[in-house]
GROMACS .gro file of C-alpha atoms in nm:
model
  374
    1MET     CA    1   7.045  11.124   7.259
    2PHE     CA    2   7.155  10.767   7.278
    3ASP     CA    3   7.094  10.598   7.610
    4LEU     CA    4   7.368  10.353   7.699
    5PHE     CA    5   7.147  10.157   7.930
    6GLY     CA    6   6.872  10.157   7.669
    7ILE     CA    7   7.110   9.993   7.426
    8LEU     CA    8   7.208   9.744   7.695
    9HIS     CA    9   6.842   9.668   7.760
   10SER     CA   10   6.768   9.606   7.393
   11ARG     CA   11   7.073   9.383   7.352
   12LEU     CA   12   6.987   9.175   7.657
   13THR     CA   13   6.620   9.153   7.557
   14GLU     CA   14   6.716   9.026   7.211
   15SER     CA   15   6.949   8.766   7.361
   16TYR     CA   16   6.664   8.649   7.585
   17ARG     CA   17   6.452   8.540   7.287
   18PRO     CA   18   6.458   8.161   7.246
   19SER     CA   19   6.506   8.175   6.870
   20HIS     CA   20   6.846   8.345   6.905
   21SER     CA   21   6.974   8.215   7.238
   22LYS     CA   22   7.167   7.910   7.115
   23ALA     CA   23   7.346   8.085   6.831
   24SER     CA   24   7.427   8.382   7.054
   25ASN     CA   25   7.569   8.155   7.323
   26TRP     CA   26   7.794   7.975   7.075
   27ARG     CA   27   7.926   8.291   6.915
   28SER     CA   28   7.970   8.531   7.205
   29THR     CA   29   8.068   8.324   7.509
   30PRO     CA   30   8.357   8.086   7.574
   31LEU     CA   31   8.321   7.730   7.692
   32TRP     CA   32   8.432   7.822   8.045
   33ASP     CA   33   8.346   8.089   8.302
   34ALA     CA   34   8.580   8.359   8.174
   35ASP     CA   35   8.472   8.661   8.381
   36PRO     CA   36   8.576   8.689   8.748
   37GLN     CA   37   8.294   8.665   8.998
   38ALA     CA   38   8.339   9.026   9.110
   39SER     CA   39   8.308   9.143   8.748
   40VAL     CA   40   7.982   8.948   8.698
   41GLN     CA   41   7.847   9.089   9.024
   42ALA     CA   42   7.936   9.444   8.917
   43SER     CA   43   7.751   9.391   8.586
   44LEU     CA   44   7.446   9.265   8.774
   45VAL     CA   45   7.450   9.570   9.003
   46GLN     CA   46   7.458   9.802   8.700
   47LEU     CA   47   7.171   9.607   8.546
   48LEU     CA   48   6.961   9.624   8.863
   49SER     CA   49   7.027   9.996   8.897
   50PHE     CA   50   6.921  10.057   8.536
   51ALA     CA   51   6.605   9.848   8.572
   52HIS     CA   52   6.510  10.030   8.892
   53ARG     CA   53   6.551  10.374   8.733
   54GLN     CA   54   6.375  10.284   8.408
   55ARG     CA   55   6.101  10.070   8.570
   56GLN     CA   56   6.194   9.772   8.355
   57PRO     CA   57   6.110   9.406   8.440
   58LEU     CA   58   6.408   9.237   8.595
   59ALA     CA   59   6.360   8.872   8.494
   60PRO     CA   60   6.413   8.916   8.115
   61LEU     CA   61   6.718   9.137   8.168
   62ILE     CA   62   6.881   8.897   8.413
   63SER     CA   63   6.803   8.602   8.188
   64GLY     CA   64   6.973   8.785   7.901
   65LEU     CA   65   7.275   8.852   8.119
   66ALA     CA   66   7.281   8.483   8.216
   67GLU     CA   67   7.306   8.382   7.850
   68GLU     CA   68   7.630   8.579   7.825
   69GLN     CA   69   7.793   8.378   8.108
   70ARG     CA   70   7.913   8.025   8.156
   71GLY     CA   71   7.940   7.778   8.441
   72VAL     CA   72   7.832   7.870   8.792
   73SER     CA   73   7.764   8.235   8.702
   74ARG     CA   74   7.504   8.132   8.444
   75ARG     CA   75   7.335   7.891   8.686
   76ARG     CA   76   7.314   8.153   8.958
   77LEU     CA   77   7.170   8.418   8.730
   78ARG     CA   78   6.916   8.174   8.590
   79ARG     CA   79   6.804   8.078   8.940
   80LEU     CA   80   6.771   8.448   9.028
   81ALA     CA   81   6.562   8.515   8.715
   82MET     CA   82   6.342   8.214   8.790
   83ARG     CA   83   6.273   8.337   9.145
   84LEU     CA   84   6.190   8.685   9.018
   85GLU     CA   85   5.953   8.538   8.758
   86GLN     CA   86   5.775   8.356   9.041
   87GLY     CA   87   5.702   8.689   9.209
   88MET     CA   88   5.965   8.684   9.482
   89PRO     CA   89   6.087   9.029   9.597
   90LEU     CA   90   6.427   9.129   9.467
   91VAL     CA   91   6.620   9.127   9.795
   92ASP     CA   92   6.466   8.797   9.904
   93ALA     CA   93   6.560   8.644   9.568
   94LEU     CA   94   6.916   8.774   9.604
   95GLU     CA   95   6.944   8.633   9.956
   96GLN     CA   96   6.823   8.293   9.841
   97THR     CA   97   7.071   8.286   9.551
   98PRO     CA   98   7.411   8.278   9.725
   99GLY     CA   99   7.701   8.419   9.528
  100VAL     CA  100   7.499   8.606   9.268
  101LEU     CA  101   7.589   8.924   9.459
  102SER     CA  102   7.827   8.975   9.747
  103ASP     CA  103   7.686   8.966  10.099
  104GLU     CA  104   7.774   9.333  10.144
  105SER     CA  105   7.577   9.434   9.834
  106VAL     CA  106   7.272   9.231   9.935
  107LEU     CA  107   7.279   9.384  10.284
  108THR     CA  108   7.303   9.735  10.136
  109LEU     CA  109   6.997   9.667   9.919
  110ARG     CA  110   6.811   9.519  10.217
  111LEU     CA  111   6.879   9.832  10.421
  112GLY     CA  112   6.772  10.045  10.123
  113VAL     CA  113   6.440   9.861  10.101
  114GLN     CA  114   6.378   9.871  10.476
  115SER     CA  115   6.472  10.239  10.516
  116GLY     CA  116   6.339  10.371  10.184
  117THR     CA  117   6.684  10.462  10.050
  118LEU     CA  118   6.699  10.211   9.764
  119PRO     CA  119   6.796  10.466   9.492
  120ALA     CA  120   7.086  10.589   9.705
  121ALA     CA  121   7.187  10.230   9.773
  122PHE     CA  122   7.198  10.155   9.400
  123VAL     CA  123   7.406  10.467   9.339
  124ALA     CA  124   7.653  10.363   9.611
  125LEU     CA  125   7.684  10.009   9.476
  126ALA     CA  126   7.716  10.122   9.115
  127GLY     CA  127   8.007  10.348   9.212
  128ASP     CA  128   8.208  10.061   9.360
  129ASP     CA  129   8.507   9.962   9.146
  130PRO     CA  130   8.594   9.590   9.181
  131SER     CA  131   8.911   9.604   8.970
  132SER     CA  132   9.150   9.617   9.267
  133ARG     CA  133   8.983   9.319   9.436
  134ILE     CA  134   8.988   9.124   9.107
  135HIS     CA  135   9.360   9.192   9.064
  136GLN     CA  136   9.440   9.094   9.424
  137SER     CA  137   9.238   8.773   9.412
  138TYR     CA  138   9.399   8.685   9.077
  139ARG     CA  139   9.749   8.721   9.221
  140ILE     CA  140   9.662   8.511   9.526
  141ARG     CA  141   9.496   8.240   9.315
  142GLN     CA  142   9.795   8.239   9.081
  143ALA     CA  143  10.036   8.189   9.372
  144LEU     CA  144   9.822   7.912   9.521
  145ALA     CA  145   9.793   7.736   9.185
  146TYR     CA  146  10.170   7.762   9.142
  147ALA     CA  147  10.220   7.612   9.489
  148ALA     CA  148   9.976   7.329   9.414
  149GLY     CA  149  10.152   7.250   9.085
  150LEU     CA  150  10.495   7.245   9.249
  151THR     CA  151  10.363   7.026   9.531
  152LEU     CA  152  10.236   6.776   9.275
  153ALA     CA  153  10.567   6.785   9.088
  154PHE     CA  154  10.767   6.734   9.407
  155GLY     CA  155  10.541   6.444   9.496
  156PHE     CA  156  10.641   6.269   9.174
  157VAL     CA  157  11.008   6.355   9.235
  158GLY     CA  158  10.991   6.210   9.586
  159THR     CA  159  10.830   5.892   9.456
  160PHE     CA  160  11.104   5.863   9.191
  161ILE     CA  161  11.374   5.905   9.458
  162LEU     CA  162  11.218   5.644   9.683
  163VAL     CA  163  11.150   5.387   9.411
  164LEU     CA  164  11.462   5.417   9.191
  165ILE     CA  165  11.737   5.632   9.343
  166ALA     CA  166  11.736   5.506   9.702
  167PRO     CA  167  11.762   5.132   9.608
  168THR     CA  168  12.044   5.214   9.366
  169PHE     CA  169  12.243   5.394   9.633
  170GLN     CA  170  12.178   5.111   9.878
  171TYR     CA  171  12.306   4.857   9.623
  172MET     CA  172  12.621   5.067   9.563
  173LEU     CA  173  12.690   5.087   9.936
  174GLU     CA  174  12.656   4.712   9.969
  175GLU     CA  175  12.889   4.656   9.672
  176PHE     CA  176  13.157   4.875   9.832
  177GLY     CA  177  13.114   4.726  10.178
  178MET     CA  178  12.963   5.041  10.329
  179ALA     CA  179  12.611   4.914  10.392
  180SER     CA  180  12.622   5.016  10.759
  181VAL     CA  181  12.741   5.370  10.685
  182THR     CA  182  12.479   5.648  10.689
  183VAL     CA  183  12.503   6.011  10.589
  184TRP     CA  184  12.277   6.234  10.797
  185GLN     CA  185  12.142   6.450  10.513
  186PHE     CA  186  12.065   6.155  10.290
  187SER     CA  187  11.910   5.944  10.565
  188THR     CA  188  11.688   6.237  10.664
  189LEU     CA  189  11.580   6.278  10.303
  190MET     CA  190  11.497   5.907  10.279
  191SER     CA  191  11.298   5.920  10.604
  192VAL     CA  192  11.090   6.218  10.494
  193THR     CA  193  11.037   6.073  10.146
  194SER     CA  194  10.927   5.735  10.281
  195PHE     CA  195  10.688   5.905  10.524
  196LEU     CA  196  10.530   6.110  10.242
  197ALA     CA  197  10.509   5.801  10.021
  198GLN     CA  198  10.339   5.607  10.299
  199TYR     CA  199  10.072   5.870  10.347
  200LEU     CA  200  10.058   5.989   9.986
  201PRO     CA  201   9.705   5.857   9.915
  202LEU     CA  202   9.576   6.027  10.229
  203LEU     CA  203   9.747   6.355  10.137
  204ILE     CA  204   9.605   6.340   9.784
  205ALA     CA  205   9.256   6.270   9.922
  206LEU     CA  206   9.285   6.564  10.163
  207GLY     CA  207   9.402   6.792   9.883
  208VAL     CA  208   9.114   6.690   9.657
  209LEU     CA  209   8.867   6.734   9.945
  210LEU     CA  210   9.005   7.079  10.021
  211GLY     CA  211   8.977   7.178   9.654
  212ILE     CA  212   8.615   7.059   9.644
  213LEU     CA  213   8.530   7.250   9.963
  214ILE     CA  214   8.685   7.567   9.820
  215ARG     CA  215   8.474   7.535   9.506
  216LEU     CA  216   8.150   7.469   9.696
  217THR     CA  217   7.941   7.770   9.789
  218LYS     CA  218   7.800   7.666  10.126
  219PRO     CA  219   8.126   7.586  10.313
  220VAL     CA  220   8.295   7.901  10.183
  221ARG     CA  221   7.993   8.111  10.270
  222LEU     CA  222   7.974   7.959  10.620
  223PHE     CA  223   8.342   8.037  10.678
  224GLN     CA  224   8.302   8.393  10.553
  225ARG     CA  225   8.003   8.452  10.780
  226THR     CA  226   8.152   8.304  11.097
  227TRP     CA  227   8.533   8.307  11.110
  228ALA     CA  228   8.668   8.523  10.827
  229ALA     CA  229   8.640   8.856  11.012
  230ARG     CA  230   8.790   8.705  11.328
  231LEU     CA  231   9.088   8.546  11.156
  232PHE     CA  232   9.175   8.812  10.895
  233ALA     CA  233   9.217   9.177  10.989
  234THR     CA  234   9.159   9.294  10.631
  235VAL     CA  235   8.814   9.129  10.623
  236ALA     CA  236   8.722   9.293  10.956
  237GLN     CA  237   8.834   9.632  10.823
  238ARG     CA  238   8.629   9.593  10.505
  239ARG     CA  239   8.316   9.504  10.700
  240ALA     CA  240   8.366   9.793  10.941
  241ALA     CA  241   8.401  10.025  10.641
  242HIS     CA  242   8.086   9.880  10.485
  243MET     CA  243   7.892   9.940  10.807
  244LEU     CA  244   8.005  10.304  10.812
  245GLN     CA  245   7.895  10.347  10.450
  246MET     CA  246   7.548  10.210  10.525
  247LEU     CA  247   7.510  10.434  10.831
  248ALA     CA  248   7.616  10.733  10.620
  249LEU     CA  249   7.343  10.648  10.365
  250ALA     CA  250   7.083  10.635  10.641
  251ILE     CA  251   7.201  10.965  10.791
  252ASP     CA  252   7.187  11.140  10.452
  253ALA     CA  253   6.828  11.019  10.412
  254GLY     CA  254   6.736  11.139  10.761
  255ARG     CA  255   6.646  10.792  10.888
  256PRO     CA  256   6.650  10.731  11.267
  257LEU     CA  257   6.953  10.536  11.377
  258PRO     CA  258   6.768  10.297  11.613
  259SER     CA  259   6.565  10.159  11.322
  260VAL     CA  260   6.883  10.127  11.114
  261PHE     CA  261   7.051   9.940  11.399
  262SER     CA  262   6.749   9.708  11.421
  263THR     CA  263   6.763   9.633  11.047
  264LEU     CA  264   7.136   9.564  11.051
  265ALA     CA  265   7.110   9.356  11.369
  266ARG     CA  266   6.845   9.143  11.204
  267TYR     CA  267   6.989   9.098  10.854
  268HIS     CA  268   7.367   9.136  10.883
  269PHE     CA  269   7.536   8.830  10.736
  270ASP     CA  270   7.830   8.824  10.982
  271ARG     CA  271   7.728   8.650  11.305
  272TYR     CA  272   7.980   8.839  11.519
  273ILE     CA  273   7.884   9.183  11.386
  274ARG     CA  274   7.515   9.096  11.408
  275SER     CA  275   7.543   9.020  11.780
  276ARG     CA  276   7.740   9.342  11.837
  277LEU     CA  277   7.479   9.546  11.651
  278LEU     CA  278   7.207   9.387  11.861
  279PHE     CA  279   7.393   9.496  12.174
  280ALA     CA  280   7.428   9.851  12.036
  281ARG     CA  281   7.058   9.864  11.947
  282ASN     CA  282   6.960   9.761  12.299
  283GLU     CA  283   7.187  10.029  12.442
  284VAL     CA  284   7.031  10.294  12.220
  285GLU     CA  285   6.679  10.186  12.317
  286GLN     CA  286   6.776  10.232  12.681
  287GLY     CA  287   6.879  10.592  12.612
  288ALA     CA  288   7.248  10.565  12.526
  289GLU     CA  289   7.409  10.777  12.255
  290PRO     CA  290   7.432  10.584  11.925
  291TRP     CA  291   7.802  10.638  11.861
  292GLU     CA  292   7.897  10.552  12.217
  293SER     CA  293   7.688  10.236  12.182
  294LEU     CA  294   7.883  10.137  11.871
  295ALA     CA  295   8.209  10.204  12.055
  296SER     CA  296   8.091   9.995  12.352
  297ALA     CA  297   8.007   9.716  12.108
  298GLN     CA  298   8.364   9.743  11.966
  299LEU     CA  299   8.232   9.835  11.622
  300LEU     CA  300   8.396  10.179  11.641
  301SER     CA  301   8.720  10.279  11.804
  302PRO     CA  302   8.706  10.543  12.081
  303GLU     CA  303   8.881  10.792  11.853
  304GLU     CA  304   8.629  10.736  11.573
  305CYS     CA  305   8.343  10.769  11.823
  306ARG     CA  306   8.473  11.104  11.952
  307ALA     CA  307   8.535  11.235  11.600
  308ILE     CA  308   8.183  11.147  11.478
  309SER     CA  309   8.013  11.272  11.798
  310SER     CA  310   8.193  11.607  11.777
  311LEU     CA  311   8.019  11.693  11.446
  312GLU     CA  312   7.665  11.826  11.469
  313PRO     CA  313   7.522  11.857  11.113
  314SER     CA  314   7.420  11.524  10.965
  315GLN     CA  315   7.597  11.600  10.636
  316SER     CA  316   7.926  11.655  10.818
  317ARG     CA  317   7.885  11.328  11.004
  318SER     CA  318   7.806  11.131  10.690
  319TRP     CA  319   8.103  11.293  10.513
  320LEU     CA  320   8.336  11.195  10.795
  321MET     CA  321   8.197  10.841  10.806
  322ARG     CA  322   8.257  10.799  10.434
  323ARG     CA  323   8.613  10.927  10.470
  324LEU     CA  324   8.674  10.682  10.754
  325ALA     CA  325   8.528  10.403  10.541
  326ASP     CA  326   8.751  10.499  10.247
  327TRP     CA  327   9.055  10.505  10.475
  328LYS     CA  328   8.974  10.158  10.609
  329LEU     CA  329   8.930  10.024  10.255
  330VAL     CA  330   9.261  10.177  10.145
  331GLN     CA  331   9.437  10.018  10.440
  332ALA     CA  332   9.277   9.680  10.369
  333ASP     CA  333   9.370   9.703   9.999
  334ARG     CA  334   9.726   9.792  10.091
  335VAL     CA  335   9.764   9.490  10.319
  336ALA     CA  336   9.599   9.262  10.063
  337SER     CA  337   9.829   9.393   9.789
  338MET     CA  338  10.132   9.334  10.009
  339ILE     CA  339  10.020   8.978  10.082
  340GLY     CA  340   9.957   8.914   9.713
  341ALA     CA  341  10.297   9.057   9.621
  342CYS     CA  342  10.484   8.853   9.884
  343LEU     CA  343  10.297   8.524   9.848
  344HIS     CA  344  10.446   8.419   9.513
  345PRO     CA  345  10.811   8.492   9.612
  346LEU     CA  346  10.756   8.309   9.943
  347VAL     CA  347  10.632   8.003   9.755
  348VAL     CA  348  10.935   8.017   9.525
  349ILE     CA  349  11.173   8.053   9.821
  350ALA     CA  350  11.007   7.766  10.011
  351PHE     CA  351  11.034   7.523   9.720
  352GLY     CA  352  11.384   7.651   9.644
  353LEU     CA  353  11.488   7.554   9.996
  354VAL     CA  354  11.342   7.208   9.938
  355VAL     CA  355  11.547   7.175   9.618
  356LEU     CA  356  11.858   7.292   9.804
  357TRP     CA  357  11.795   7.035  10.077
  358ILE     CA  358  11.758   6.751   9.822
  359ALA     CA  359  12.069   6.862   9.633
  360THR     CA  360  12.271   6.888   9.956
  361ALA     CA  361  12.166   6.535  10.057
  362PHE     CA  362  12.274   6.382   9.726
  363ILE     CA  363  12.597   6.582   9.702
  364GLY     CA  364  12.684   6.489  10.061
  365MET     CA  365  12.625   6.121   9.990
  366LEU     CA  366  12.830   6.126   9.668
  367SER     CA  367  13.112   6.319   9.838
  368PHE     CA  368  13.125   6.064  10.119
  369MET     CA  369  13.135   5.772   9.875
  370ILE     CA  370  13.409   5.930   9.664
  371SER     CA  371  13.626   6.021   9.963
  372SER     CA  372  13.580   5.675  10.114
  373LEU     CA  373  13.677   5.501   9.790
  374ALA     CA  374  13.977   5.730   9.741
   0.00000   0.00000   0.00000
């Protein structure tokens, strides 16, 4: 019987050989980073799961996967392979290579190592489908790129109005003896355009700086770990769902919840959730019920706490926690899809209103001139 992962292993091992790496890179990969980050991360999870089951060395496989990528994905995978070759444990190497896997996946593997549930953690991660997140992020990036392009185009249009159109209108008004006359719409347009032209270099510098910060790993990672869950309800829901999934894994394996709380309180990437888990762990160590402690720490709602506490068998509790996690993820995906669907039309409407404002200003000015001359 053919083993799909065996074929994958042989292909990646062959691409790792130095004698074939350059030709393989030129033939099989584009000149840019074509795969979305979530897709590369899903491929790495599948590779790690296969290597763990088959007891295969990780460094050659990850190096082979790196040769099939471009840009930042290749650099991250190469750094991960280098750390593994130096003897660093897998989870430590993943934590020290930001972006090679998501923070949620690294935390799941860390909990699997600490609690002895690593095979179940790999199974849970391998079953995650990133296609919906890829589609949502693509729609949001497309809308933002469209907005950035229109902003640049309108910047050139405003400069053209200020440099060529406005002096021409001023000259015409002087020729017809109406230099002191002002039309409100047109004067407002000239004021806004002159203000933007005055601060145009600063606005361009801020835009470039913002684009650089978005592309850098450390600022984005710092924002995701400190403020993302507090500012965006969908991020908070996803992280609450991820916490429920990890607790369900520990319950299925029969691990004590206080030790799971200690691991999560020590290694959770979100500072807010980490402090809340530390509070819940202290409550449990003082004799409180685990689910009530999570509710007191505002990591579970009172209704979720009562529903989980009412079930006695561990399998029933883990089943309910997974259903709650799935429901939270569905709700978060629904909100994200709605935002992605509305963002592009909102950008079009906003710039359409700007076009309407500019057209109204010019038509009002021309109408005034024609009526005055008549």
